[in-house]
Tab-separated table of C-alpha atoms in Angstrom:
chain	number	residue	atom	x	y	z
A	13	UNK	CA	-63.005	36.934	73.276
A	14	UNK	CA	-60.070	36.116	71.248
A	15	UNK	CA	-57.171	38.672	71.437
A	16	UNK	CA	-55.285	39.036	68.313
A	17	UNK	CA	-52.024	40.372	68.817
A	18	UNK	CA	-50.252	43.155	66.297
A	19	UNK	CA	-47.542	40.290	65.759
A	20	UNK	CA	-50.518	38.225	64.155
A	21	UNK	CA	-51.614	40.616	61.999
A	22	UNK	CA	-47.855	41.336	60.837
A	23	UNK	CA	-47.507	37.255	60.216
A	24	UNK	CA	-50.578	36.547	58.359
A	25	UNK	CA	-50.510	39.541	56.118
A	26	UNK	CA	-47.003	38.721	55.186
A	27	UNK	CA	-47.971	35.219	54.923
A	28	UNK	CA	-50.984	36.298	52.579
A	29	UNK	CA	-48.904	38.333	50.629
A	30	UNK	CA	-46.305	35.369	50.108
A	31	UNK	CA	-49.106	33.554	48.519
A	32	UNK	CA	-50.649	35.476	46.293
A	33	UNK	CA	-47.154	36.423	45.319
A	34	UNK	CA	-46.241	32.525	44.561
A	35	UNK	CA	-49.665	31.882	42.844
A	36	UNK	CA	-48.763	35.343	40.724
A	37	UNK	CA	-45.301	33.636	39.719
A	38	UNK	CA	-46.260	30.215	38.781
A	39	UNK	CA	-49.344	31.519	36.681
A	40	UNK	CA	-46.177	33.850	34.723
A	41	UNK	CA	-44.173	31.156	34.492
A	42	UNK	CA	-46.454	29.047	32.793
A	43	UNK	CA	-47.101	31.636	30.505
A	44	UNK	CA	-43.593	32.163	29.726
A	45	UNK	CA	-42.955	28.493	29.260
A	46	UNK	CA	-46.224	28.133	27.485
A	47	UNK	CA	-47.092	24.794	29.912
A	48	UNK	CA	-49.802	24.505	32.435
A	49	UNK	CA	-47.675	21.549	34.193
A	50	UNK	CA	-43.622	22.658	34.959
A	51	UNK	CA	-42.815	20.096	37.573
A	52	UNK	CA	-44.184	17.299	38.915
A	53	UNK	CA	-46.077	19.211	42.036
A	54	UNK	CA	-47.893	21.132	39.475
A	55	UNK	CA	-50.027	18.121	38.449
A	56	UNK	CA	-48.732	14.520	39.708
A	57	UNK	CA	-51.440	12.895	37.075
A	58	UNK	CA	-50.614	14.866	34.633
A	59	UNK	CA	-46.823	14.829	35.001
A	60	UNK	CA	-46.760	10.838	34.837
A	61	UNK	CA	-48.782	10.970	31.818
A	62	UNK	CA	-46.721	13.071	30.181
A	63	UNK	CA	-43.770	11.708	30.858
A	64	UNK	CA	-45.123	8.623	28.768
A	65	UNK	CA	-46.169	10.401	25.830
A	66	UNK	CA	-42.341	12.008	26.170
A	67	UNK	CA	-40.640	8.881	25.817
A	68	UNK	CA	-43.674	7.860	23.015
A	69	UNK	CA	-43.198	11.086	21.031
A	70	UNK	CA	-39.046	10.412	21.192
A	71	UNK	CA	-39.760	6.670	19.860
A	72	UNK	CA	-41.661	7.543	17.245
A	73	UNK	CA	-39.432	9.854	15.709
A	74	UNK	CA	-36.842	7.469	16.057
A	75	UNK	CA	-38.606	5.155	13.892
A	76	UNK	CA	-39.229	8.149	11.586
A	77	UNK	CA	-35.490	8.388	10.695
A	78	UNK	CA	-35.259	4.549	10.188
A	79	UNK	CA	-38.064	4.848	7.691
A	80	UNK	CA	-36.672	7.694	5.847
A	81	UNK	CA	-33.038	6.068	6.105
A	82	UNK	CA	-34.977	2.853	4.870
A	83	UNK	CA	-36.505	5.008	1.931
A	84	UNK	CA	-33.622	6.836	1.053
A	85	UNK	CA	-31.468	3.432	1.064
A	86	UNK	CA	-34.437	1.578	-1.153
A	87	UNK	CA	-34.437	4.847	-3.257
A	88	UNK	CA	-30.798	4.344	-4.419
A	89	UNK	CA	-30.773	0.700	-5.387
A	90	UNK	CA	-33.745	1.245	-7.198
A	91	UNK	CA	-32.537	4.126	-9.331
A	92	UNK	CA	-28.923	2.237	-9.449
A	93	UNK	CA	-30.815	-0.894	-11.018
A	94	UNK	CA	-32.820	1.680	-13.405
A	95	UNK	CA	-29.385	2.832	-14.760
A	96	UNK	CA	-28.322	-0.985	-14.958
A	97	UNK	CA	-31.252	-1.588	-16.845
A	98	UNK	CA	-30.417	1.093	-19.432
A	99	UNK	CA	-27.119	-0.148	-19.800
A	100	UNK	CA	-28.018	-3.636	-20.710
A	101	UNK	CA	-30.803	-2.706	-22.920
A	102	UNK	CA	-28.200	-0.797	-24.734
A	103	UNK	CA	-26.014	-3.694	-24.786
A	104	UNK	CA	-28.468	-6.154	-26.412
A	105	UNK	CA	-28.855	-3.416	-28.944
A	106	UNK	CA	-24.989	-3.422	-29.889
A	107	UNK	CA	-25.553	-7.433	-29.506
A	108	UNK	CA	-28.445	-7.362	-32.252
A	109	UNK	CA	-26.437	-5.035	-34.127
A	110	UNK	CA	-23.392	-7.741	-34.269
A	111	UNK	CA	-25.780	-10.844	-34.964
A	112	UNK	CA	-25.574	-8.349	-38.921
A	113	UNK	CA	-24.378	-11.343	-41.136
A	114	UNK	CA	-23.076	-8.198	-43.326
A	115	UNK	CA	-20.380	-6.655	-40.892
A	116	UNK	CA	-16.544	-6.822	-41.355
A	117	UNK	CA	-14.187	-7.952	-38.960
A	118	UNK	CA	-13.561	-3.683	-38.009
A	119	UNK	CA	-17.527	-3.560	-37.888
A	120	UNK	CA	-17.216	-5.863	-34.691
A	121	UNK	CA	-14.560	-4.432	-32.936
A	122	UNK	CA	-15.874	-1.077	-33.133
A	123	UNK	CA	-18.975	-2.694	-31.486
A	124	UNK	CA	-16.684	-4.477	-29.000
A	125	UNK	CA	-15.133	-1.071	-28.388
A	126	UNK	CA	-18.576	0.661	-26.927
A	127	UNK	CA	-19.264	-2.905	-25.417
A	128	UNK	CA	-16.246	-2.557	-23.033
A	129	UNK	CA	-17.063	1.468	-22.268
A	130	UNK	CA	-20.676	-0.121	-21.159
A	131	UNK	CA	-19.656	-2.710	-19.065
A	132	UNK	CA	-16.977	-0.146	-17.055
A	133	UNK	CA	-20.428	1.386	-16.643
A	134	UNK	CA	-22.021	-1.306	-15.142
A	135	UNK	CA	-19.322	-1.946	-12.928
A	136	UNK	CA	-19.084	1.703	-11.545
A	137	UNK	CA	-23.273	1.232	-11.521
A	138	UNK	CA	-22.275	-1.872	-9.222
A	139	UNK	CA	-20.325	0.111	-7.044
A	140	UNK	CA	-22.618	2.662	-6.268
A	141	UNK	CA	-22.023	4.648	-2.884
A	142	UNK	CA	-24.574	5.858	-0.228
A	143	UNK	CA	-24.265	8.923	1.325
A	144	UNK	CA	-22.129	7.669	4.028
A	145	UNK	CA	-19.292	6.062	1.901
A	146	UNK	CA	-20.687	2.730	2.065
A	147	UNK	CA	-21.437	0.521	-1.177
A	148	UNK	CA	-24.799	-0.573	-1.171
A	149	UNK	CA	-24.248	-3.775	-3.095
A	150	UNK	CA	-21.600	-5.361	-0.798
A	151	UNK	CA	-23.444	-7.376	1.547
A	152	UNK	CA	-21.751	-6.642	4.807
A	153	UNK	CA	-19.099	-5.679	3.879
A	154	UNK	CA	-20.065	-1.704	2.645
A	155	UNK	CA	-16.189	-0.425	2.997
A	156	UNK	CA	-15.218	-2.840	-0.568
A	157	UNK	CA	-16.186	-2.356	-3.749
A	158	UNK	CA	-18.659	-4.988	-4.612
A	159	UNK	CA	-17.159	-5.815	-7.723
A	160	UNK	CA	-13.316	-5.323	-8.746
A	161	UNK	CA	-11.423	-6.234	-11.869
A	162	UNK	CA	-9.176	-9.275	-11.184
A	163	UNK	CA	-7.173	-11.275	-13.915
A	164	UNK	CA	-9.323	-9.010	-16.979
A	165	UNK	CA	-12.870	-10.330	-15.184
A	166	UNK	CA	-15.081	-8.553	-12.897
A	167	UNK	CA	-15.164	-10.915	-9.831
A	168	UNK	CA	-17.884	-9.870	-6.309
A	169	UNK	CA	-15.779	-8.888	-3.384
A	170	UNK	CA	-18.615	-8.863	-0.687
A	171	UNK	CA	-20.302	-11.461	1.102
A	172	UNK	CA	-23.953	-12.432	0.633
A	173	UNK	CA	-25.202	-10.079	3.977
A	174	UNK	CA	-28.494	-8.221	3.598
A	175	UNK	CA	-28.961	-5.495	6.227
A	176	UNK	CA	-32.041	-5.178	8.179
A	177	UNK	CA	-33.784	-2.073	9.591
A	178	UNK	CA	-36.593	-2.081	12.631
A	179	UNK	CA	-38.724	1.035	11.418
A	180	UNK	CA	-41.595	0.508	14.072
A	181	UNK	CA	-42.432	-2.177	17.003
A	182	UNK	CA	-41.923	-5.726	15.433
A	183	UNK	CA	-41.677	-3.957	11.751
A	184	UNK	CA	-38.078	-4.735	10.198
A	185	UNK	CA	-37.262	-3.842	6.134
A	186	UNK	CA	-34.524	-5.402	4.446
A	187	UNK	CA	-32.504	-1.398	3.250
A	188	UNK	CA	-29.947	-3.401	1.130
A	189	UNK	CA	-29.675	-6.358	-1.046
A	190	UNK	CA	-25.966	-8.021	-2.173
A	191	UNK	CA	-24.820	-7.613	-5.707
A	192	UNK	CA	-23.640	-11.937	-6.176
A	193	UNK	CA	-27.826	-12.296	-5.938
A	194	UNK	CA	-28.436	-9.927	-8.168
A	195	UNK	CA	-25.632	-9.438	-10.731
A	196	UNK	CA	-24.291	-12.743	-10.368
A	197	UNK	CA	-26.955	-15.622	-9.949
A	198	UNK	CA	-28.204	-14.655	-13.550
A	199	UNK	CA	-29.507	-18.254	-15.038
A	200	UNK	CA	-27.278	-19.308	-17.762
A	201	UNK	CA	-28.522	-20.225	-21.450
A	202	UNK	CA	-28.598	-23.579	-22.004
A	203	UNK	CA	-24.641	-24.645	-23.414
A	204	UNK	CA	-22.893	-28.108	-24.946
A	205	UNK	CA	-19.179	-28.717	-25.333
A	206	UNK	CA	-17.468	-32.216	-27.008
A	207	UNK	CA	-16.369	-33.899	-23.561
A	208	UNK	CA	-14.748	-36.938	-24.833
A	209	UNK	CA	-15.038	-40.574	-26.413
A	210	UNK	CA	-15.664	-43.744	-25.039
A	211	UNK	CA	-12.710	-45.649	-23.675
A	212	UNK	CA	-11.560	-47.306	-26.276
A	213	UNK	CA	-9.746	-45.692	-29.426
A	214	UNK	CA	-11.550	-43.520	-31.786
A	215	UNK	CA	-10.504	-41.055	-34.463
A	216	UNK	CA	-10.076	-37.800	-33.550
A	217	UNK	CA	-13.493	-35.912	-34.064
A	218	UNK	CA	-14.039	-32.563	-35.313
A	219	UNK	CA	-18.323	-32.770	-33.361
A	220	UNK	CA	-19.404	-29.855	-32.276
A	221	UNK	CA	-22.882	-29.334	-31.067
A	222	UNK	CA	-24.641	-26.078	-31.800
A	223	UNK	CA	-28.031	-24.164	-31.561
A	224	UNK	CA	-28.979	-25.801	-27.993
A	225	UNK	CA	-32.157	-23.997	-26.736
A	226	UNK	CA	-34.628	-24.787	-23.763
A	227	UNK	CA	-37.856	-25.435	-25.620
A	228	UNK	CA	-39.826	-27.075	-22.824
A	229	UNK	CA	-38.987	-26.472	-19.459
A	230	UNK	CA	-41.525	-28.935	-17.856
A	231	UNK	CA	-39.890	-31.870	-19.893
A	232	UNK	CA	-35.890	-30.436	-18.759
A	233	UNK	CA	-37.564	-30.810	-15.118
A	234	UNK	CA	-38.947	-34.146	-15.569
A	235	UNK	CA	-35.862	-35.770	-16.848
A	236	UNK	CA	-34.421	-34.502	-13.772
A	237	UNK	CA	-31.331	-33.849	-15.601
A	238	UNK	CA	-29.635	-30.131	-15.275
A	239	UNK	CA	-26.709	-31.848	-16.860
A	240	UNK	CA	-27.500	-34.025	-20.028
A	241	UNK	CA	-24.882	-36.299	-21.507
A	242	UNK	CA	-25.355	-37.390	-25.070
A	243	UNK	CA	-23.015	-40.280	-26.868
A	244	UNK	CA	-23.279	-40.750	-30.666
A	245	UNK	CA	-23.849	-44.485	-31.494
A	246	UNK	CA	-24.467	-46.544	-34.667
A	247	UNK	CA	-26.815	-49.434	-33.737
A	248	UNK	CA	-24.640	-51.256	-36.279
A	249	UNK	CA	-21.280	-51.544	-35.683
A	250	UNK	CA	-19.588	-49.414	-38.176
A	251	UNK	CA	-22.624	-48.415	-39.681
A	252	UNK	CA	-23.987	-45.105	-40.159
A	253	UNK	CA	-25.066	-42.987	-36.624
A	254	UNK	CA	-28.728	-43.163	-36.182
A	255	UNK	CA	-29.210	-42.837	-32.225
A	256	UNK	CA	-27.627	-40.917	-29.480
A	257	UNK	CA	-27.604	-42.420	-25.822
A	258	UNK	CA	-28.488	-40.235	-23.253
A	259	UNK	CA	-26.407	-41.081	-20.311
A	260	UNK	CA	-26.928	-41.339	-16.460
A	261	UNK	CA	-24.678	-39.612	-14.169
A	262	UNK	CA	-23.006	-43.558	-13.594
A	263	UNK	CA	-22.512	-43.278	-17.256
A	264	UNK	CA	-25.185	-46.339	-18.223
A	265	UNK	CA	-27.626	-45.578	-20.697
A	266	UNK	CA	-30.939	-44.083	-19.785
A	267	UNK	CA	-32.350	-44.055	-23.453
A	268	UNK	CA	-31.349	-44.069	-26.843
A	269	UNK	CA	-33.239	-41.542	-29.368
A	270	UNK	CA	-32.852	-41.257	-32.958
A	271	UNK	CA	-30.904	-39.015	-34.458
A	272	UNK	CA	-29.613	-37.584	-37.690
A	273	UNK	CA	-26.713	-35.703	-38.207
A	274	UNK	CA	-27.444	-31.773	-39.190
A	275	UNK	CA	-31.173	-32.351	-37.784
A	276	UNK	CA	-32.246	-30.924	-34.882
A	277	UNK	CA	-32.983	-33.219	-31.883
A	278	UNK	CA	-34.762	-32.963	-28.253
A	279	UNK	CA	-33.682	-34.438	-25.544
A	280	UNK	CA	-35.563	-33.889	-22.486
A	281	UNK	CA	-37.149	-30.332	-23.501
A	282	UNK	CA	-33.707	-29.726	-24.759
A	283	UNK	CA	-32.631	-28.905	-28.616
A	284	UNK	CA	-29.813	-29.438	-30.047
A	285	UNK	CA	-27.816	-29.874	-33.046
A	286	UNK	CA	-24.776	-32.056	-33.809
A	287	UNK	CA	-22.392	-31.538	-36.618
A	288	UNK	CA	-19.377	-34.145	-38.104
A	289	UNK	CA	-20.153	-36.209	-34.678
A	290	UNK	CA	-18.481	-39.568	-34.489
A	291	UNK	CA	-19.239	-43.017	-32.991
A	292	UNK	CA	-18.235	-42.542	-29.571
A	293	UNK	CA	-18.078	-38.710	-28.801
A	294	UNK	CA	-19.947	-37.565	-25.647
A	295	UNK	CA	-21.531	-34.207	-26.208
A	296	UNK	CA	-22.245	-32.533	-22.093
A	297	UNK	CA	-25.378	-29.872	-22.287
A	298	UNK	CA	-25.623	-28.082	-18.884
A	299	UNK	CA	-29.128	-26.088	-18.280
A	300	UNK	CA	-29.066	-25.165	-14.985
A	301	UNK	CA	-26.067	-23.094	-14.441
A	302	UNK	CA	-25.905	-19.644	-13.390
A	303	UNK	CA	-23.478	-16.879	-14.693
A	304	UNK	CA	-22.810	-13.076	-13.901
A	305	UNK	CA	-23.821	-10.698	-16.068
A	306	UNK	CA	-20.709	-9.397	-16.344
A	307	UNK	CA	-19.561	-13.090	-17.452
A	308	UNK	CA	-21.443	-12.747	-20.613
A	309	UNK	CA	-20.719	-9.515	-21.920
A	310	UNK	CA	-17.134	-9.954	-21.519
A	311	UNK	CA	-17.591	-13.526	-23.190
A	312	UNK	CA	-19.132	-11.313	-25.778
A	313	UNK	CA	-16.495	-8.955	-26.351
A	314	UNK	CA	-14.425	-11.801	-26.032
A	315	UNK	CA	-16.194	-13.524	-29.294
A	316	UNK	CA	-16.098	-10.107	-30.831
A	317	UNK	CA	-12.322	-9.398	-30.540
A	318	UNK	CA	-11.459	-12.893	-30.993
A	319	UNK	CA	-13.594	-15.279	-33.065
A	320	UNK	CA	-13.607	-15.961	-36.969
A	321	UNK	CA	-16.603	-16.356	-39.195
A	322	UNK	CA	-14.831	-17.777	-41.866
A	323	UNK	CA	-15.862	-21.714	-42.751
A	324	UNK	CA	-18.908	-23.113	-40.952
A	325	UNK	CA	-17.345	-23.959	-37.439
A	326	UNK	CA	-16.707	-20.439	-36.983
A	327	UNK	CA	-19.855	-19.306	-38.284
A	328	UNK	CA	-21.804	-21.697	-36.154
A	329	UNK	CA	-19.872	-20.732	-32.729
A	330	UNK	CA	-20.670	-16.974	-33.740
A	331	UNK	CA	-24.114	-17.526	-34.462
A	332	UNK	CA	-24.285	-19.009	-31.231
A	333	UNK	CA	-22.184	-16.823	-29.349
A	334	UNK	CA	-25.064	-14.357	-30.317
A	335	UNK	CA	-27.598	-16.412	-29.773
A	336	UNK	CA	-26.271	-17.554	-26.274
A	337	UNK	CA	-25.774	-13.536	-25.074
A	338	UNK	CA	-29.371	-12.466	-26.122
A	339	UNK	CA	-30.862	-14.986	-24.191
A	340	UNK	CA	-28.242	-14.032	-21.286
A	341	UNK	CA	-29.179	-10.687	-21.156
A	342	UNK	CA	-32.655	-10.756	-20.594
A	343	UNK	CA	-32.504	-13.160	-18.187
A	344	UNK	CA	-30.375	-10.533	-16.549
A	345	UNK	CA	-32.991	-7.686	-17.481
A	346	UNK	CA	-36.030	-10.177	-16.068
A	347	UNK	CA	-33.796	-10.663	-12.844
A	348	UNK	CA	-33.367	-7.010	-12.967
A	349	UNK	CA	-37.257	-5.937	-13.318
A	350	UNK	CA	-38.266	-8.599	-10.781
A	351	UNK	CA	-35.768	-7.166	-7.985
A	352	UNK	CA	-37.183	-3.603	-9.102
A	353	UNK	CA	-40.417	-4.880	-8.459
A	354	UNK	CA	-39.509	-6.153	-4.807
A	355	UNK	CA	-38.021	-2.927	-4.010
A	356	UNK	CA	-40.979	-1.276	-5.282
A	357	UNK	CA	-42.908	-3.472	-2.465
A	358	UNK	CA	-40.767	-2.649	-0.171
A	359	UNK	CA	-40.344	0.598	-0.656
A	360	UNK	CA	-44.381	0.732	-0.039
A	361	UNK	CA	-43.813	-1.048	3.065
A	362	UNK	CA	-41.915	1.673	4.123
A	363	UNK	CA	-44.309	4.050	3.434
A	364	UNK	CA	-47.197	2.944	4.732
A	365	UNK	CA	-45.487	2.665	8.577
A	366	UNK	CA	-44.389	6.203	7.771
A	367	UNK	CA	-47.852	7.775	7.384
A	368	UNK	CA	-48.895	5.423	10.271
A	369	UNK	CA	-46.125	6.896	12.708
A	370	UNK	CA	-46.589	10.443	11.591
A	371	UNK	CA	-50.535	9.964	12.656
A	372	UNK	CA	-49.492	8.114	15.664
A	373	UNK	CA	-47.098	11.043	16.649
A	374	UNK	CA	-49.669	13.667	16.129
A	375	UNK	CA	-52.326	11.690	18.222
A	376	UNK	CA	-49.505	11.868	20.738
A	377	UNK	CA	-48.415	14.997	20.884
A	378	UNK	CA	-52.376	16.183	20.846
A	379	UNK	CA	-52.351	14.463	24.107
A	380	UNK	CA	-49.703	15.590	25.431
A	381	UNK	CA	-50.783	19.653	24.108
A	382	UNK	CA	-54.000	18.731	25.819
A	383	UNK	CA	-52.183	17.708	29.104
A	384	UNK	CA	-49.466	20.457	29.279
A	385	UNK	CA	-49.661	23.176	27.215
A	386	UNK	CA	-52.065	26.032	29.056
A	387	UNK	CA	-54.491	28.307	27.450
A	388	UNK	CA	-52.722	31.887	26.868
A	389	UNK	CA	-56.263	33.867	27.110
A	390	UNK	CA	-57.362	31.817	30.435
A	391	UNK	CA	-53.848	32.316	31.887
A	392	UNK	CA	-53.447	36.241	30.664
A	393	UNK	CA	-56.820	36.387	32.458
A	394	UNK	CA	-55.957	35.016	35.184
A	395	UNK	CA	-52.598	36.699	35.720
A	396	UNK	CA	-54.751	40.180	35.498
A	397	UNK	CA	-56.396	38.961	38.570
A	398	UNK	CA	-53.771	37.681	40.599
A	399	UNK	CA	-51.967	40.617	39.830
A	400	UNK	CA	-55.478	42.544	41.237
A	401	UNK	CA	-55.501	40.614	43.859
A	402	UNK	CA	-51.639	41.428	44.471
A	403	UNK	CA	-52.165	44.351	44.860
A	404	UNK	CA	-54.881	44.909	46.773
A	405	UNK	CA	-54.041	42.898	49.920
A	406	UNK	CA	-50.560	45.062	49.711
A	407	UNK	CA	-52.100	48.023	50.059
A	408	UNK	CA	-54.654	46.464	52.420
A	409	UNK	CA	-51.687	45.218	54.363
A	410	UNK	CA	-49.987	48.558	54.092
A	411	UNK	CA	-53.109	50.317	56.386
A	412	UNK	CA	-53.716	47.316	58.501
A	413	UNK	CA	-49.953	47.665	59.785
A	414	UNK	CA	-50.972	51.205	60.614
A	415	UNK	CA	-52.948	50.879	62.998
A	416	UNK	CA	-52.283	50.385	66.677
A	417	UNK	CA	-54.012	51.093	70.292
A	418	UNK	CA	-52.213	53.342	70.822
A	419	UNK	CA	-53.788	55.594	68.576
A	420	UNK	CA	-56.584	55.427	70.978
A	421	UNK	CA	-54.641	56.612	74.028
């Protein structure tokens, strides 16, 4: 027979009742926290996996601000490019507008006038701030202007930096893009300039060479040539100019073509036209050169202010003047639509790893709901019965205790 003492009874009950009490407790905590697993010792499984889908969930979102930083960042240049574009295309109107053979001298410096309002414009577009303070076209160096006004030019002040973003595991996105590659390395028109005579004693010339054009780029990269040197020779001494040598950079001859003065003439994909040349003079054509686009407008307004149509020099450098800033500016618009078109690409980049991190955090935290979070009907159901339970063995406890031996005596 096993004799259970009243000091038992008192222990277990209380020990019972400690229980039910604790198991009362955690099932109200979790439904005031609204998780089935609180600590560790809830569910060790459980608590390690959710600690990884933590520290997944946290990552994620971290990405998710780089990609909307990235947008937002992609989302300025683009529009500040837009504007740029708007401002140019307005200047090759007012450039079209001053090619008029019919306009006075006042005609062209009230065009010169809006010129200079729309290249402040495109300066200040330049210059463009992010929300931070920073300017976006600067390279590295977002705390200067990109461009400034030094000795009546616009000059770059930045370096040639592009900033990089991570916006998910291995997945980086260029979020900036320096203004010298876009606004300044703007390929050039083809231009000539009277460089000099040969060595020996010649009249002074009055040559000029005018109406130079590209007309086949495949033959300008064959020659190999994105400087061409021209001479004007007579093949008899004295005699009348009938060939121009085309020069190597050693100054020997490479080839003579013929030539006649007034007439257009192609040398390597390149045309040309020479007026009043003498024997001797050494005309310089350079192709490949690249100038900022706010070099040629404020050649422009420069030609505008400054040059004079009267006698046939003057109309010819006008003419070309013109001639030379069309073909400037859109080059500068094509360099402008082709950078809008890699922002637009990346700008999709950048989308694309955002809908793929949103999914990825869902799937995560769906987990991680399925892991922790508790269900409110199971648990409200359950509390009920604890609760029961409670308070049943309390007042089972309470009539236990009662009772002794010596109520028997």
């Amino acid at each position: 027979m096993i004799r259970i003492s009243s000091q038992q009874i008192f222990s277990g009950g209380i020990n019972r009742l400690q229980d039910l009490s604790a198991q009362l407790n955690k099932t109200d905590e979790q439904i005031a926290t609204g998780k089935r697993v609180n600590r560790p010792s809830d569910d060790p499984v459980a608590a390690a996996r959710i600690l990884k889908l933590d520290q997944e969930v946290k990552r994620i979102e971290t990405y998710e601000r780089n990609a909307q930083l990235a947008n937002n960042r992609l989302g300025q240049e683009e529009s500040a490019i837009s504007s740029s574009l708007d401002i140019l295309q307005r200047v090759r109107e007012l450039t079209v507008q001053a090619g008029n053979g019919s306009l006075s001298a006042s005609d062209r410096l009230s065009i010169s006038s809006e010129m200079k309002e729309r290249l402040q414009q495109l300066a200040q577009t330049a210059n463009t701030q992010d929300a931070s303070g920073e300017y976006i076209f600067s390279g590295f160096q977002g705390g200067s202007p990109a461009y400034a006004k030094e000795a009546g030019e616009w000059t770059y002040q930045g370096d040639e930096g592009q900033r990089m973003l991570e916006i998910d595991d291995g997945v980086t996105v260029a979020i900036s893009d320096n203004g010298k590659e876009i606004f300044d390395r703007i390929p050039a028109t083809a231009s000539g300039a009277l460089t000099g005579p040969l060595p020996f004693p010649v009249p002074t010339s009055d040559g000029r060479i005018n109406s130079i054009s590209v007309i086949n780029r495949s033959d300008l990269q064959a020659g190999g040539f994105s400087t061409i040197e021209v001479r004007a020779s007579a093949s008899i001494l004295g005699g009348e100019l009938d060939g121009l040598d085309v020069l190597n950079t050693d100054g020997t001859i490479n080839k003579t073509v013929p030539f006649v003065a007034g007439e257009p003439v192609t040398v390597n994909g390149v045309q040309f036209t020479l007026t009043d040349p003498v024997d001797g003079d050494i005309f310089t054509i350079e192709t490949g050169e690249k100038q900022s686009v706010f070099k040629t407008i404020e050649n422009l307004i420069s030609g505008l202010d400054n040059l004079s149509k009267s006698g046939s020099a003057g109309s010819d450098a006008y003419n070309d003047l013109i001639a030379g800033s069309l073909a400037n500016i859109d080059n500068a618009q094509e360099s402008f639509i082709l950078k809008q078109t890699e922002l637009g690409g990346r700008m999709n980049s950048v989308e694309s790893t955002q809908a793929f991190l949103e999914d990825s955090a869902l799937y995560s935290k769906e987990i991680r709901s399925q892991l922790q979070d508790i269900d409110y009907a199971e648990a409200i159901s359950t509390l009920s019965f604890q609760s029961f339970v409670l308070q049943a063995a309390q007042q089972s406890f309470a009539r236990v205790s009662q009772l002794s031996l010596f109520d028997r005596l």
